[in-house]
């Protein structure tokens, strides 16, 4: 069974640029959630995709957008980067149905630095 | 408004001792309470989780105690080891496949 993978591991961008982060869900999982973790804080929910449809969104501006593909992998896009976007971006996958849908498994994250 | 409050912020425990981390929640609709362990540079790893229909769940050295009336739950790590040194997060969600709301984390250091 393959775990959740994310790419790239680290990324440095300049304020105003755009970035795309990628996530491959755990084998058999059809739901992907994205979280932002600022230094010294707990993860904050950005949005979730279930079977290629957005299934909930946290308190993040529209310049944060996403996609889920037919193989359930996902992308997080951030436009017009701001300094405060510097954080660890985490992807979590889960099953969409049943008791096991509660369990979310996280990838290693992408460390984004905006200068 | 912080929906899950976690304490303490940091904790130092002697090897072999018991580590206790506490969380309190406000939303009575929460029905799933996981704990995650995170090492530096890594993503959070699911450690143990509980549903409100039980008051305690034990897996190896890790135990969750849950008090529904007080809206509190806690993680106990028995026989703490230096390898347990990490940041621990409590979390909660309303139902399956919904966002997790995390506490701010507890940095645990187990010293020999």
PDB file of C-alpha atoms in Angstrom:
ATOM      1  CA  UNK A   1       0.000   0.000   0.000  1.00  0.00           C
ATOM      2  CA  UNK A   2       1.429   3.368  -1.029  1.00  0.00           C
ATOM      3  CA  UNK A   3       1.168   6.283   1.396  1.00  0.00           C
ATOM      4  CA  UNK A   4       0.398   9.906   0.642  1.00  0.00           C
ATOM      5  CA  UNK A   5       3.116  11.623  -1.370  1.00  0.00           C
ATOM      6  CA  UNK A   6       3.637  15.324  -2.075  1.00  0.00           C
ATOM      7  CA  UNK A   7       5.858  17.311  -4.402  1.00  0.00           C
ATOM      8  CA  UNK A   8       7.959  19.309  -4.328  1.00  0.00           C
ATOM      9  CA  UNK A   9       9.491  18.976  -0.855  1.00  0.00           C
ATOM     10  CA  UNK A  10      10.626  22.578  -0.672  1.00  0.00           C
ATOM     11  CA  UNK A  11       9.864  25.634  -2.754  1.00  0.00           C
ATOM     12  CA  UNK A  12      11.001  29.246  -2.688  1.00  0.00           C
ATOM     13  CA  UNK A  13       8.884  31.846  -4.486  1.00  0.00           C
ATOM     14  CA  UNK A  14       8.765  35.623  -4.724  1.00  0.00           C
ATOM     15  CA  UNK A  15       5.804  37.690  -3.568  1.00  0.00           C
ATOM     16  CA  UNK A  16       3.235  38.024  -6.363  1.00  0.00           C
ATOM     17  CA  UNK A  17       4.186  34.777  -8.087  1.00  0.00           C
ATOM     18  CA  UNK A  18       1.983  31.705  -8.497  1.00  0.00           C
ATOM     19  CA  UNK A  19       2.682  28.189  -7.206  1.00  0.00           C
ATOM     20  CA  UNK A  20       1.291  24.688  -7.784  1.00  0.00           C
ATOM     21  CA  UNK A  21       1.694  21.934  -5.224  1.00  0.00           C
ATOM     22  CA  UNK A  22       0.903  18.293  -5.933  1.00  0.00           C
ATOM     23  CA  UNK A  23      -0.406  15.381  -3.911  1.00  0.00           C
ATOM     24  CA  UNK A  24      -0.951  11.698  -4.617  1.00  0.00           C
ATOM     25  CA  UNK A  25      -3.476  10.102  -2.307  1.00  0.00           C
ATOM     26  CA  UNK A  26      -3.062   6.799  -0.512  1.00  0.00           C
ATOM     27  CA  UNK A  27      -4.056   3.779  -2.558  1.00  0.00           C
ATOM     28  CA  UNK A  28      -7.836   3.252  -2.430  1.00  0.00           C
ATOM     29  CA  UNK A  29      -8.617   6.746  -1.071  1.00  0.00           C
ATOM     30  CA  UNK A  30     -10.913   9.040  -3.064  1.00  0.00           C
ATOM     31  CA  UNK A  31     -10.838  12.150  -0.862  1.00  0.00           C
ATOM     32  CA  UNK A  32      -8.059  14.700  -0.536  1.00  0.00           C
ATOM     33  CA  UNK A  33      -7.921  17.552   1.971  1.00  0.00           C
ATOM     34  CA  UNK A  34      -5.389  20.365   1.992  1.00  0.00           C
ATOM     35  CA  UNK A  35      -4.148  22.086   5.135  1.00  0.00           C
ATOM     36  CA  UNK A  36      -1.802  25.001   5.789  1.00  0.00           C
ATOM     37  CA  UNK A  37       0.490  24.731   8.817  1.00  0.00           C
ATOM     38  CA  UNK A  38       2.245  27.915   9.878  1.00  0.00           C
ATOM     39  CA  UNK A  39       5.348  27.579  12.025  1.00  0.00           C
ATOM     40  CA  UNK A  40       4.459  26.560  15.569  1.00  0.00           C
ATOM     41  CA  UNK A  41       0.745  26.162  14.796  1.00  0.00           C
ATOM     42  CA  UNK A  42      -1.686  23.361  14.112  1.00  0.00           C
ATOM     43  CA  UNK A  43      -2.801  22.669  10.537  1.00  0.00           C
ATOM     44  CA  UNK A  44      -5.612  24.868   9.194  1.00  0.00           C
ATOM     45  CA  UNK A  45      -8.126  23.434   6.711  1.00  0.00           C
ATOM     46  CA  UNK A  46      -8.004  24.967   3.220  1.00  0.00           C
ATOM     47  CA  UNK A  47     -10.400  22.769   1.185  1.00  0.00           C
ATOM     48  CA  UNK A  48     -11.361  19.205   0.417  1.00  0.00           C
ATOM     49  CA  UNK A  49     -12.012  17.306  -2.810  1.00  0.00           C
ATOM     50  CA  UNK A  50     -14.179  14.227  -3.049  1.00  0.00           C
ATOM     51  CA  UNK A  51     -14.421  12.432  -6.380  1.00  0.00           C
ATOM     52  CA  UNK A  52     -13.138  15.486  -8.284  1.00  0.00           C
ATOM     53  CA  UNK A  53     -15.616  17.922  -6.706  1.00  0.00           C
ATOM     54  CA  UNK A  54     -14.863  20.529  -4.025  1.00  0.00           C
ATOM     55  CA  UNK A  55     -16.490  19.235  -0.846  1.00  0.00           C
ATOM     56  CA  UNK A  56     -15.887  22.033   1.630  1.00  0.00           C
ATOM     57  CA  UNK A  57     -13.672  25.074   2.044  1.00  0.00           C
ATOM     58  CA  UNK A  58     -12.045  26.789   4.999  1.00  0.00           C
ATOM     59  CA  UNK A  59     -11.470  30.479   5.586  1.00  0.00           C
ATOM     60  CA  UNK A  60      -8.994  31.036   2.756  1.00  0.00           C
ATOM     61  CA  UNK A  61      -9.288  33.601  -0.078  1.00  0.00           C
ATOM     62  CA  UNK A  62     -10.178  32.611  -3.669  1.00  0.00           C
ATOM     63  CA  UNK A  63      -6.545  32.889  -4.754  1.00  0.00           C
ATOM     64  CA  UNK A  64      -6.218  29.453  -3.135  1.00  0.00           C
ATOM     65  CA  UNK A  65      -7.705  26.980  -5.597  1.00  0.00           C
ATOM     66  CA  UNK A  66      -7.474  23.291  -6.270  1.00  0.00           C
ATOM     67  CA  UNK A  67      -8.183  20.365  -8.521  1.00  0.00           C
ATOM     68  CA  UNK A  68      -8.665  16.656  -8.128  1.00  0.00           C
ATOM     69  CA  UNK A  69      -7.979  14.316 -11.027  1.00  0.00           C
ATOM     70  CA  UNK A  70      -9.710  11.030 -12.008  1.00  0.00           C
ATOM     71  CA  UNK A  71      -6.921   9.056 -10.290  1.00  0.00           C
ATOM     72  CA  UNK A  72      -7.723  11.092  -7.115  1.00  0.00           C
ATOM     73  CA  UNK A  73      -4.410  12.921  -7.095  1.00  0.00           C
ATOM     74  CA  UNK A  74      -4.749  16.630  -6.407  1.00  0.00           C
ATOM     75  CA  UNK A  75      -3.215  20.048  -6.930  1.00  0.00           C
ATOM     76  CA  UNK A  76      -3.220  23.158  -4.780  1.00  0.00           C
ATOM     77  CA  UNK A  77      -2.704  26.430  -6.628  1.00  0.00           C
ATOM     78  CA  UNK A  78      -1.939  29.707  -4.945  1.00  0.00           C
ATOM     79  CA  UNK A  79      -1.950  32.943  -6.969  1.00  0.00           C
ATOM     80  CA  UNK A  80      -0.490  36.328  -6.062  1.00  0.00           C
ATOM     81  CA  UNK A  81       1.680  34.912  -3.295  1.00  0.00           C
ATOM     82  CA  UNK A  82       2.011  36.915  -0.088  1.00  0.00           C
ATOM     83  CA  UNK A  83       4.678  36.699   2.591  1.00  0.00           C
ATOM     84  CA  UNK A  84       2.116  35.202   5.007  1.00  0.00           C
ATOM     85  CA  UNK A  85       1.626  32.259   2.643  1.00  0.00           C
ATOM     86  CA  UNK A  86       4.984  30.904   3.834  1.00  0.00           C
ATOM     87  CA  UNK A  87       4.053  27.654   5.563  1.00  0.00           C
ATOM     88  CA  UNK A  88       4.058  23.874   5.387  1.00  0.00           C
ATOM     89  CA  UNK A  89       1.274  22.722   3.054  1.00  0.00           C
ATOM     90  CA  UNK A  90      -0.122  19.342   3.941  1.00  0.00           C
ATOM     91  CA  UNK A  91      -2.250  16.999   1.937  1.00  0.00           C
ATOM     92  CA  UNK A  92      -4.354  14.337   3.663  1.00  0.00           C
ATOM     93  CA  UNK A  93      -6.225  11.498   2.037  1.00  0.00           C
ATOM     94  CA  UNK A  94      -9.175   9.505   3.295  1.00  0.00           C
ATOM     95  CA  UNK A  95     -11.916   7.133   2.214  1.00  0.00           C
ATOM     96  CA  UNK A  96     -15.126   8.880   1.241  1.00  0.00           C
ATOM     97  CA  UNK A  97     -17.567   6.521   2.916  1.00  0.00           C
ATOM     98  CA  UNK A  98     -18.060   4.509   6.089  1.00  0.00           C
ATOM     99  CA  UNK A  99     -16.391   4.653   9.476  1.00  0.00           C
ATOM    100  CA  UNK A 100     -12.957   4.680   7.849  1.00  0.00           C
ATOM    101  CA  UNK A 101     -13.796   8.012   6.226  1.00  0.00           C
ATOM    102  CA  UNK A 102     -12.970   9.661   9.534  1.00  0.00           C
ATOM    103  CA  UNK A 103      -9.305   8.687   9.295  1.00  0.00           C
ATOM    104  CA  UNK A 104      -7.142  11.199   7.444  1.00  0.00           C
ATOM    105  CA  UNK A 105      -3.578  10.281   6.562  1.00  0.00           C
ATOM    106  CA  UNK A 106      -1.116  13.070   5.901  1.00  0.00           C
ATOM    107  CA  UNK A 107       1.717  13.360   3.449  1.00  0.00           C
ATOM    108  CA  UNK A 108       5.128  14.804   4.370  1.00  0.00           C
ATOM    109  CA  UNK A 109       4.159  18.279   3.215  1.00  0.00           C
ATOM    110  CA  UNK A 110       5.629  20.947   0.965  1.00  0.00           C
ATOM    111  CA  UNK A 111       7.555  23.724   2.674  1.00  0.00           C
ATOM    112  CA  UNK A 112       6.781  26.983   0.821  1.00  0.00           C
ATOM    113  CA  UNK A 113       8.860  30.069   1.477  1.00  0.00           C
ATOM    114  CA  UNK A 114       7.732  33.389  -0.004  1.00  0.00           C
ATOM    115  CA  UNK A 115      10.344  36.159  -0.114  1.00  0.00           C
TER     116      UNK A 115
ATOM    117  CA  UNK B   1     -12.536  31.493  17.741  1.00  0.00           C
ATOM    118  CA  UNK B   2     -10.459  28.489  18.651  1.00  0.00           C
ATOM    119  CA  UNK B   3     -12.667  25.418  18.738  1.00  0.00           C
ATOM    120  CA  UNK B   4     -10.093  23.033  20.222  1.00  0.00           C
ATOM    121  CA  UNK B   5      -7.863  24.246  23.047  1.00  0.00           C
ATOM    122  CA  UNK B   6      -4.766  22.222  23.830  1.00  0.00           C
ATOM    123  CA  UNK B   7      -2.486  22.327  26.858  1.00  0.00           C
ATOM    124  CA  UNK B   8       0.275  22.467  27.848  1.00  0.00           C
ATOM    125  CA  UNK B   9       2.172  24.174  25.056  1.00  0.00           C
ATOM    126  CA  UNK B  10       5.320  22.281  26.003  1.00  0.00           C
ATOM    127  CA  UNK B  11       6.090  19.370  28.294  1.00  0.00           C
ATOM    128  CA  UNK B  12       9.283  17.826  29.645  1.00  0.00           C
ATOM    129  CA  UNK B  13       9.044  14.292  31.020  1.00  0.00           C
ATOM    130  CA  UNK B  14      11.638  11.930  32.411  1.00  0.00           C
ATOM    131  CA  UNK B  15      12.223   8.680  30.562  1.00  0.00           C
ATOM    132  CA  UNK B  16       9.809   6.071  31.888  1.00  0.00           C
ATOM    133  CA  UNK B  17       7.349   8.678  33.135  1.00  0.00           C
ATOM    134  CA  UNK B  18       3.782   9.434  32.034  1.00  0.00           C
ATOM    135  CA  UNK B  19       3.132  12.238  29.559  1.00  0.00           C
ATOM    136  CA  UNK B  20      -0.328  13.807  29.728  1.00  0.00           C
ATOM    137  CA  UNK B  21      -1.705  16.253  27.166  1.00  0.00           C
ATOM    138  CA  UNK B  22      -5.164  17.761  27.470  1.00  0.00           C
ATOM    139  CA  UNK B  23      -7.674  19.155  25.006  1.00  0.00           C
ATOM    140  CA  UNK B  24     -11.022  20.874  25.410  1.00  0.00           C
ATOM    141  CA  UNK B  25     -13.582  21.497  22.712  1.00  0.00           C
ATOM    142  CA  UNK B  26     -16.610  23.723  22.311  1.00  0.00           C
ATOM    143  CA  UNK B  27     -18.622  22.248  19.448  1.00  0.00           C
ATOM    144  CA  UNK B  28     -20.870  19.487  20.808  1.00  0.00           C
ATOM    145  CA  UNK B  29     -21.381  18.209  17.257  1.00  0.00           C
ATOM    146  CA  UNK B  30     -17.797  16.885  17.191  1.00  0.00           C
ATOM    147  CA  UNK B  31     -17.882  13.096  17.147  1.00  0.00           C
ATOM    148  CA  UNK B  32     -14.343  12.053  16.228  1.00  0.00           C
ATOM    149  CA  UNK B  33     -11.231  12.927  18.227  1.00  0.00           C
ATOM    150  CA  UNK B  34      -7.832  11.861  16.838  1.00  0.00           C
ATOM    151  CA  UNK B  35      -4.338  12.533  18.091  1.00  0.00           C
ATOM    152  CA  UNK B  36      -1.486  13.126  15.697  1.00  0.00           C
ATOM    153  CA  UNK B  37       2.267  12.913  16.260  1.00  0.00           C
ATOM    154  CA  UNK B  38       4.550  15.128  14.210  1.00  0.00           C
ATOM    155  CA  UNK B  39       8.336  14.999  14.003  1.00  0.00           C
ATOM    156  CA  UNK B  40      10.321  17.979  12.658  1.00  0.00           C
ATOM    157  CA  UNK B  41      10.156  18.186   8.882  1.00  0.00           C
ATOM    158  CA  UNK B  42       7.467  15.506   8.650  1.00  0.00           C
ATOM    159  CA  UNK B  43       3.716  15.441   8.208  1.00  0.00           C
ATOM    160  CA  UNK B  44       1.407  14.570  11.140  1.00  0.00           C
ATOM    161  CA  UNK B  45       0.964  10.828  11.699  1.00  0.00           C
ATOM    162  CA  UNK B  46      -2.306   9.448  13.052  1.00  0.00           C
ATOM    163  CA  UNK B  47      -1.553   7.987  16.472  1.00  0.00           C
ATOM    164  CA  UNK B  48      -4.853   7.024  18.034  1.00  0.00           C
ATOM    165  CA  UNK B  49      -8.461   8.186  17.825  1.00  0.00           C
ATOM    166  CA  UNK B  50     -11.693   7.891  19.801  1.00  0.00           C
ATOM    167  CA  UNK B  51     -15.409   8.267  19.186  1.00  0.00           C
ATOM    168  CA  UNK B  52     -17.710   9.637  21.920  1.00  0.00           C
ATOM    169  CA  UNK B  53     -19.424   6.298  22.546  1.00  0.00           C
ATOM    170  CA  UNK B  54     -16.469   5.130  24.682  1.00  0.00           C
ATOM    171  CA  UNK B  55     -14.664   6.848  27.552  1.00  0.00           C
ATOM    172  CA  UNK B  56     -11.240   5.329  27.006  1.00  0.00           C
ATOM    173  CA  UNK B  57      -9.205   3.731  24.260  1.00  0.00           C
ATOM    174  CA  UNK B  58      -5.794   2.152  24.655  1.00  0.00           C
ATOM    175  CA  UNK B  59      -3.264   1.184  22.011  1.00  0.00           C
ATOM    176  CA  UNK B  60       0.060   0.018  23.365  1.00  0.00           C
ATOM    177  CA  UNK B  61       1.556   2.785  25.509  1.00  0.00           C
ATOM    178  CA  UNK B  62      -0.956   5.369  24.249  1.00  0.00           C
ATOM    179  CA  UNK B  63      -4.360   5.935  25.889  1.00  0.00           C
ATOM    180  CA  UNK B  64      -7.097   8.449  25.116  1.00  0.00           C
ATOM    181  CA  UNK B  65      -9.447   9.392  27.944  1.00  0.00           C
ATOM    182  CA  UNK B  66     -12.677  11.091  26.913  1.00  0.00           C
ATOM    183  CA  UNK B  67     -15.120  13.046  29.096  1.00  0.00           C
ATOM    184  CA  UNK B  68     -18.176  13.975  27.055  1.00  0.00           C
ATOM    185  CA  UNK B  69     -19.928  16.000  29.763  1.00  0.00           C
ATOM    186  CA  UNK B  70     -16.822  18.124  30.359  1.00  0.00           C
ATOM    187  CA  UNK B  71     -16.066  18.315  26.636  1.00  0.00           C
ATOM    188  CA  UNK B  72     -12.489  17.268  27.300  1.00  0.00           C
ATOM    189  CA  UNK B  73     -10.166  14.537  26.115  1.00  0.00           C
ATOM    190  CA  UNK B  74      -6.593  13.705  26.892  1.00  0.00           C
ATOM    191  CA  UNK B  75      -3.653  11.651  25.650  1.00  0.00           C
ATOM    192  CA  UNK B  76      -1.598   9.625  28.106  1.00  0.00           C
ATOM    193  CA  UNK B  77       1.760   8.219  27.046  1.00  0.00           C
ATOM    194  CA  UNK B  78       2.923   5.553  29.479  1.00  0.00           C
ATOM    195  CA  UNK B  79       6.604   4.665  29.945  1.00  0.00           C
ATOM    196  CA  UNK B  80       7.622   7.690  27.855  1.00  0.00           C
ATOM    197  CA  UNK B  81      10.750   7.206  25.743  1.00  0.00           C
ATOM    198  CA  UNK B  82      13.160   9.687  24.112  1.00  0.00           C
ATOM    199  CA  UNK B  83      11.815   8.514  20.739  1.00  0.00           C
ATOM    200  CA  UNK B  84       8.411   9.914  21.767  1.00  0.00           C
ATOM    201  CA  UNK B  85       9.880  13.443  21.660  1.00  0.00           C
ATOM    202  CA  UNK B  86       7.728  15.190  19.063  1.00  0.00           C
ATOM    203  CA  UNK B  87       4.860  17.642  18.725  1.00  0.00           C
ATOM    204  CA  UNK B  88       1.433  16.202  19.478  1.00  0.00           C
ATOM    205  CA  UNK B  89      -1.795  17.621  18.104  1.00  0.00           C
ATOM    206  CA  UNK B  90      -5.319  16.864  19.179  1.00  0.00           C
ATOM    207  CA  UNK B  91      -8.056  17.353  16.627  1.00  0.00           C
ATOM    208  CA  UNK B  92     -11.792  16.971  16.197  1.00  0.00           C
ATOM    209  CA  UNK B  93     -14.289  16.659  13.387  1.00  0.00           C
ATOM    210  CA  UNK B  94     -18.063  16.730  13.097  1.00  0.00           C
ATOM    211  CA  UNK B  95     -18.523  13.606  11.015  1.00  0.00           C
ATOM    212  CA  UNK B  96     -16.774  11.405   8.528  1.00  0.00           C
ATOM    213  CA  UNK B  97     -14.919  13.032   5.667  1.00  0.00           C
ATOM    214  CA  UNK B  98     -15.151  16.514   7.152  1.00  0.00           C
ATOM    215  CA  UNK B  99     -12.349  18.912   8.053  1.00  0.00           C
ATOM    216  CA  UNK B 100     -10.254  18.280  11.114  1.00  0.00           C
ATOM    217  CA  UNK B 101     -10.002  21.177  13.584  1.00  0.00           C
ATOM    218  CA  UNK B 102      -6.615  21.049  15.287  1.00  0.00           C
ATOM    219  CA  UNK B 103      -5.310  22.275  18.601  1.00  0.00           C
ATOM    220  CA  UNK B 104      -2.147  24.363  18.619  1.00  0.00           C
ATOM    221  CA  UNK B 105       0.089  21.462  19.573  1.00  0.00           C
ATOM    222  CA  UNK B 106       2.215  20.322  22.500  1.00  0.00           C
ATOM    223  CA  UNK B 107       5.963  19.949  22.144  1.00  0.00           C
ATOM    224  CA  UNK B 108       6.989  16.922  24.213  1.00  0.00           C
ATOM    225  CA  UNK B 109      10.583  16.336  25.245  1.00  0.00           C
ATOM    226  CA  UNK B 110      11.437  13.070  26.972  1.00  0.00           C
ATOM    227  CA  UNK B 111      14.785  13.269  28.719  1.00  0.00           C
ATOM    228  CA  UNK B 112      16.902  10.381  29.928  1.00  0.00           C
TER     229      UNK B 112
END
